[in-house]
Coordinates of N, CA and C in Angstrom, one line a residue:
X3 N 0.8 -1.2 0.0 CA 0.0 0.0 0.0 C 0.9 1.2 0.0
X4 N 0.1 2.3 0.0 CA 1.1 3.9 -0.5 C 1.2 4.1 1.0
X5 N 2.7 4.1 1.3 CA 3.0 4.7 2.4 C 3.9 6.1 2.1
X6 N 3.8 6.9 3.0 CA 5.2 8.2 2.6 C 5.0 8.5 4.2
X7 N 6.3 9.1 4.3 CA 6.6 9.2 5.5 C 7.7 10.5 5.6
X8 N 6.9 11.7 6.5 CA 7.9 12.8 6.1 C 8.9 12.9 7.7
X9 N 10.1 13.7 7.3 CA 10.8 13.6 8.7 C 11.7 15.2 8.1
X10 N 12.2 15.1 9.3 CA 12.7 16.6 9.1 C 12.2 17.8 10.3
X11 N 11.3 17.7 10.1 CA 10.6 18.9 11.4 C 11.5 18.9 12.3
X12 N 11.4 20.4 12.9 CA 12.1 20.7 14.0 C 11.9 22.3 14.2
X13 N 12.0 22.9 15.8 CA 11.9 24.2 15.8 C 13.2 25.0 15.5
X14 N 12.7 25.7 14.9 CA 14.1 26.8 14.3 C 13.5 28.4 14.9
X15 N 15.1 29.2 14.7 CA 14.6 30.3 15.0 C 14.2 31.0 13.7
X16 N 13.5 32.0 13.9 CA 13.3 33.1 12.6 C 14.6 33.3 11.8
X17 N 14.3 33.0 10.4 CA 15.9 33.1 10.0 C 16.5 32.1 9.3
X18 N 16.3 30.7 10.3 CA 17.0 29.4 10.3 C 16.6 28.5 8.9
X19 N 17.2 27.4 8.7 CA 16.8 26.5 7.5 C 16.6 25.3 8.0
X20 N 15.7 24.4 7.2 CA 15.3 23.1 7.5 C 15.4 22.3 6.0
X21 N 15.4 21.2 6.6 CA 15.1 20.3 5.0 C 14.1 19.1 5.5
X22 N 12.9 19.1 4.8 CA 12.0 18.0 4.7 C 12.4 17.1 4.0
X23 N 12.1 15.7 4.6 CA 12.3 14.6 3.2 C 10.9 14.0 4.1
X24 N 10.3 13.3 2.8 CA 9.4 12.6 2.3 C 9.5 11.1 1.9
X25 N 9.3 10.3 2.4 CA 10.0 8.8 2.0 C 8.7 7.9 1.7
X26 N 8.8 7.7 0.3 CA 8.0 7.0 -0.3 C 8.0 5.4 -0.4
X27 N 6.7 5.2 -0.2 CA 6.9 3.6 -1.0 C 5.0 3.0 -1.1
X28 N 5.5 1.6 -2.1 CA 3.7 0.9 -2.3 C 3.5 1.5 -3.5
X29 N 4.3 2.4 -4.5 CA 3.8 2.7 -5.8 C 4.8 3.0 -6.9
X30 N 4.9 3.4 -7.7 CA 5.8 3.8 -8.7 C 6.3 4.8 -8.6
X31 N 7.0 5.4 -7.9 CA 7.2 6.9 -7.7 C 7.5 7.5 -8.8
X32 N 8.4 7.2 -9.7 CA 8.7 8.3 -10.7 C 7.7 8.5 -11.8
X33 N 6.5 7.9 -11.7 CA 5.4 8.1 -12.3 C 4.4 9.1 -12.2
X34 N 4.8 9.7 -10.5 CA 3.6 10.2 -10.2 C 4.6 11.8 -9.9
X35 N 3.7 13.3 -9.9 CA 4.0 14.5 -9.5 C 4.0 14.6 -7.6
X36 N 4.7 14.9 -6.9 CA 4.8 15.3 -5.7 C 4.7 16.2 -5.3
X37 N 4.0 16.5 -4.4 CA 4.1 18.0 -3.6 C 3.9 18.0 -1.9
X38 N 4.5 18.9 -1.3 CA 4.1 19.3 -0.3 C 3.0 20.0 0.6
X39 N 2.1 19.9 1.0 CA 1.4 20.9 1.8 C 1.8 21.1 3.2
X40 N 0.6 22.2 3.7 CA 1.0 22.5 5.3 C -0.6 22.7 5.8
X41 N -0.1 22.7 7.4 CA -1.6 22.8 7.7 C -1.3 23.7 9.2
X42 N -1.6 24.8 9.2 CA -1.3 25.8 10.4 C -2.6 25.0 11.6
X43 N -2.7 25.5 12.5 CA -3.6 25.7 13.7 C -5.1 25.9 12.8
X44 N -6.1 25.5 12.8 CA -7.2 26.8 12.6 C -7.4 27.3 11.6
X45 N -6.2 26.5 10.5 CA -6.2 26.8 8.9 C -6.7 25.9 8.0
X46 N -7.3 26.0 6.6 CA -7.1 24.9 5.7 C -5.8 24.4 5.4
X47 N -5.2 23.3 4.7 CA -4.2 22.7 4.4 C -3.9 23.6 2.7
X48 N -2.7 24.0 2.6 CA -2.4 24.5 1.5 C -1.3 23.6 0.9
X49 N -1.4 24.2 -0.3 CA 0.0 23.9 -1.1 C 1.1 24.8 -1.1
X50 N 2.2 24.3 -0.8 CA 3.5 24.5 -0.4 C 4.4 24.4 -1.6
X51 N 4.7 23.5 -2.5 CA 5.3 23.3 -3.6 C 4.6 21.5 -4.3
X52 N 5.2 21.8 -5.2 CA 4.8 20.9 -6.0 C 6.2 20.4 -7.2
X53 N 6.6 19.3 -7.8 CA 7.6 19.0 -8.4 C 6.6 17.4 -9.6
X54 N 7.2 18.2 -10.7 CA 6.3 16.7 -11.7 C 7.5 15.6 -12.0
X55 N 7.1 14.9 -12.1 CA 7.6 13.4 -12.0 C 9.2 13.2 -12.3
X56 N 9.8 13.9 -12.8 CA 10.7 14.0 -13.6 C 12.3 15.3 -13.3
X57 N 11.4 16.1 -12.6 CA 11.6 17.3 -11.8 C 12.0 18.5 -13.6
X58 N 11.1 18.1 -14.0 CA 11.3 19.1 -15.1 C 10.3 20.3 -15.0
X59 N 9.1 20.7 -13.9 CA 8.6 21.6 -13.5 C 8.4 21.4 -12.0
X60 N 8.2 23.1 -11.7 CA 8.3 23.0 -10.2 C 7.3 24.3 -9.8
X61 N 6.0 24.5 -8.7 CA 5.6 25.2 -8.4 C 5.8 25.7 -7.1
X62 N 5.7 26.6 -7.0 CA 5.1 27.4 -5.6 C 3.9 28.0 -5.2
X63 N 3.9 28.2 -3.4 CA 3.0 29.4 -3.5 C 3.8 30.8 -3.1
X64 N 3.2 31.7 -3.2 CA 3.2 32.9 -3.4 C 4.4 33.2 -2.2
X65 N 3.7 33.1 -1.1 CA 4.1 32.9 0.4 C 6.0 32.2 0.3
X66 N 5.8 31.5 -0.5 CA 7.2 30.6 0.0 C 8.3 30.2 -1.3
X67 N 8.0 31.0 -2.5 CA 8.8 31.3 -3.3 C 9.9 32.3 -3.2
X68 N 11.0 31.8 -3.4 CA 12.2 32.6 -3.5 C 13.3 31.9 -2.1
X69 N 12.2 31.1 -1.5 CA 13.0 30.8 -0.2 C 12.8 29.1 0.0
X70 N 11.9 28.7 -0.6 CA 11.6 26.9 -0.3 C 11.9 26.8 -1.7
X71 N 12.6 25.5 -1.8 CA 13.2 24.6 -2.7 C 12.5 22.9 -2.5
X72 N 11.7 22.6 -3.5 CA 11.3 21.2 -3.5 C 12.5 20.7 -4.6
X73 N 12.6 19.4 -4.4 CA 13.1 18.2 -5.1 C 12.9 17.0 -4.6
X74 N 13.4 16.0 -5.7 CA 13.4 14.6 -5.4 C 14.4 13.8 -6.1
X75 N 14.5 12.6 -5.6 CA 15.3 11.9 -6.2 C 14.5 10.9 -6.4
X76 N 14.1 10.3 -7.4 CA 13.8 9.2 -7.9 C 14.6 7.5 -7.8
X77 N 15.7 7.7 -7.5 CA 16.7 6.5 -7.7 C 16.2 6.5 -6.1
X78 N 15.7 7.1 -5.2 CA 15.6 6.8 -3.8 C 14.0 6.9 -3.1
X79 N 13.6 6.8 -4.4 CA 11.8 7.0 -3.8 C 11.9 8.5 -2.6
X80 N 12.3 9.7 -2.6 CA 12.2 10.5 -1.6 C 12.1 11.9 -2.2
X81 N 11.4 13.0 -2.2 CA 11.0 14.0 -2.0 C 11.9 14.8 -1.3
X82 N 11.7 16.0 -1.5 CA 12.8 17.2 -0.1 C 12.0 18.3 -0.3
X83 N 12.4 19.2 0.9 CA 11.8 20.1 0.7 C 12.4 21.3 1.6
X84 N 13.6 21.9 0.8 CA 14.4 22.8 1.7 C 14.1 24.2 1.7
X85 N 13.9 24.8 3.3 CA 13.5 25.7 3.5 C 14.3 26.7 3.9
X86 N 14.3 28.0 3.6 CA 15.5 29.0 4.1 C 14.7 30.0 4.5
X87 N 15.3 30.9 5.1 CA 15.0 32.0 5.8 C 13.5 32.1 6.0
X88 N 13.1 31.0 7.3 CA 12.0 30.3 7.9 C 11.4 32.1 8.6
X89 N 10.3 32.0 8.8 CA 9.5 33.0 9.5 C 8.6 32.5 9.9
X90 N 7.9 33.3 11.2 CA 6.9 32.5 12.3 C 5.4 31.5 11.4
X91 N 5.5 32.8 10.4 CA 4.1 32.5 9.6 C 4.4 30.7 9.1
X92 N 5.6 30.6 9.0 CA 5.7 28.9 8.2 C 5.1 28.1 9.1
X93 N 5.0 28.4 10.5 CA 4.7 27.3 11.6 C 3.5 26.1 11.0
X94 N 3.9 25.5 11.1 CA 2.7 24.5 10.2 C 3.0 23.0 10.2
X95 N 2.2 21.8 10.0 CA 2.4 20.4 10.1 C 2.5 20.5 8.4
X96 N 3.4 19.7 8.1 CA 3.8 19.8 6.5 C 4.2 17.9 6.7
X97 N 3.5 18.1 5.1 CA 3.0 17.1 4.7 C 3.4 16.6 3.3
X98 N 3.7 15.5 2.9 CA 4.0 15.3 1.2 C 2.9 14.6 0.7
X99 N 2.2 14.3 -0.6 CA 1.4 13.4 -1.0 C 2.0 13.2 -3.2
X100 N 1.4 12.0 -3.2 CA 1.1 11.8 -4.2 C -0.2 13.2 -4.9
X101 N 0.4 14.1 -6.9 CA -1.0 14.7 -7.1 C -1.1 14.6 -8.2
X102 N -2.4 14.7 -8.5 CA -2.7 14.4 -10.0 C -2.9 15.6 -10.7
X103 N -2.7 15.7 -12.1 CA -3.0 17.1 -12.9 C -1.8 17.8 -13.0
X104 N -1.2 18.9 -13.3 CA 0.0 19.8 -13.6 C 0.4 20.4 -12.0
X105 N 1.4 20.7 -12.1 CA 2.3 21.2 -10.8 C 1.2 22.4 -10.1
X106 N 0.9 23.2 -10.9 CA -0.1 24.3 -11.4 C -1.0 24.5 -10.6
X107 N -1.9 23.3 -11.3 CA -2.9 22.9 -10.5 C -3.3 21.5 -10.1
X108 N -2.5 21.4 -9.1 CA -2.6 20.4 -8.1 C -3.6 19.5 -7.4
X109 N -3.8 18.5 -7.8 CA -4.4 17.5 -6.8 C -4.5 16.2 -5.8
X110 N -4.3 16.8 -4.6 CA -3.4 15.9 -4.3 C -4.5 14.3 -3.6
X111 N -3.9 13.4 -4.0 CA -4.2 11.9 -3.9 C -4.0 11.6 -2.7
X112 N -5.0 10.6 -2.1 CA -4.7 10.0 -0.7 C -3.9 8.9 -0.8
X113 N -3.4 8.3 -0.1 CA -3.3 8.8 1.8 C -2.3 9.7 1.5
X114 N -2.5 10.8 2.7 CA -1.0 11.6 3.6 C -0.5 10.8 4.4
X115 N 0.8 11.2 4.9 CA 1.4 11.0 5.5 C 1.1 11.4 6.6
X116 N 1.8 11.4 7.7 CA 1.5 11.6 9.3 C 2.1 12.8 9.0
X117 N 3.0 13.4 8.7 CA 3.6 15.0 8.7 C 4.4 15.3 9.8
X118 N 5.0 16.3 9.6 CA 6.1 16.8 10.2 C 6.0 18.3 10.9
X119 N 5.8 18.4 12.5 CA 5.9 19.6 12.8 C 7.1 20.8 12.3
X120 N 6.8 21.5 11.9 CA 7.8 23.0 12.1 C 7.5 23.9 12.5
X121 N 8.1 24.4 13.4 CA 7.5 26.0 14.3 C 8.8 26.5 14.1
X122 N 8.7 28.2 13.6 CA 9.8 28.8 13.8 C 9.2 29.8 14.7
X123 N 10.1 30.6 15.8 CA 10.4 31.3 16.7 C 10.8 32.7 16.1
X124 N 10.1 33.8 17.2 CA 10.4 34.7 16.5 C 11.3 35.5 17.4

């Protein structure tokens, strides 16, 4: 079955970097587009980045362009998701899933993963 499994979380201060990985397995990975979400306190779950199968396109959102970097590696079934110059607003449970449709517009496939806290400090 599709399992993925993210690790990485940890508190950082305002400022700091992190790197997410995502560890897949139960499917074909290099078949399928990956992306990240997050889910604040009291928030819906958004999209965070997104990477298509191949890593020949890559999205963001608005919020976390210029400073979050997705990738993957295929030869290792795993996902990343490195983050730089973190600010309080990132605090959020972040998440990787299998999605269907263009990086663009995103849909993401069940199951999630259990996810990965990050709080940054201000």
């Amino acid at each position: 079955q599709v399992q993925l499994v993210e690790s990485g979380g940890a508190l950082v201060h305002f400022g700091g970097s992190l790197r997410l990985s995502c560890a897949a397995s139960g499917f074909t990975f290099n078949l399928y587009s990956m992306a990240w979400y997050r889910q604040a306190p009291g928030k819906e779950r958004e999209l965070v980045a997104a990477i298509s199968s191949r890593s020949v396109m890559t999205n963001y959102a608005g919020s976390v362009k210029g400073r979050f970097t997705i990738s993957r590696d295929n030869a290792d079934n795993t996902v990343y998701l490195q983050m730089n110059s973190l600010k309080p607003e990132d605090t959020a449970v972040y998440l990787c899933t299998r999605i269907s449709g263009t990086v663009d517009k995103a849909v993401p496939l069940a199951p999630w993963g259990q996810g990965t806290q990050v709080t940054v400090s201000s």
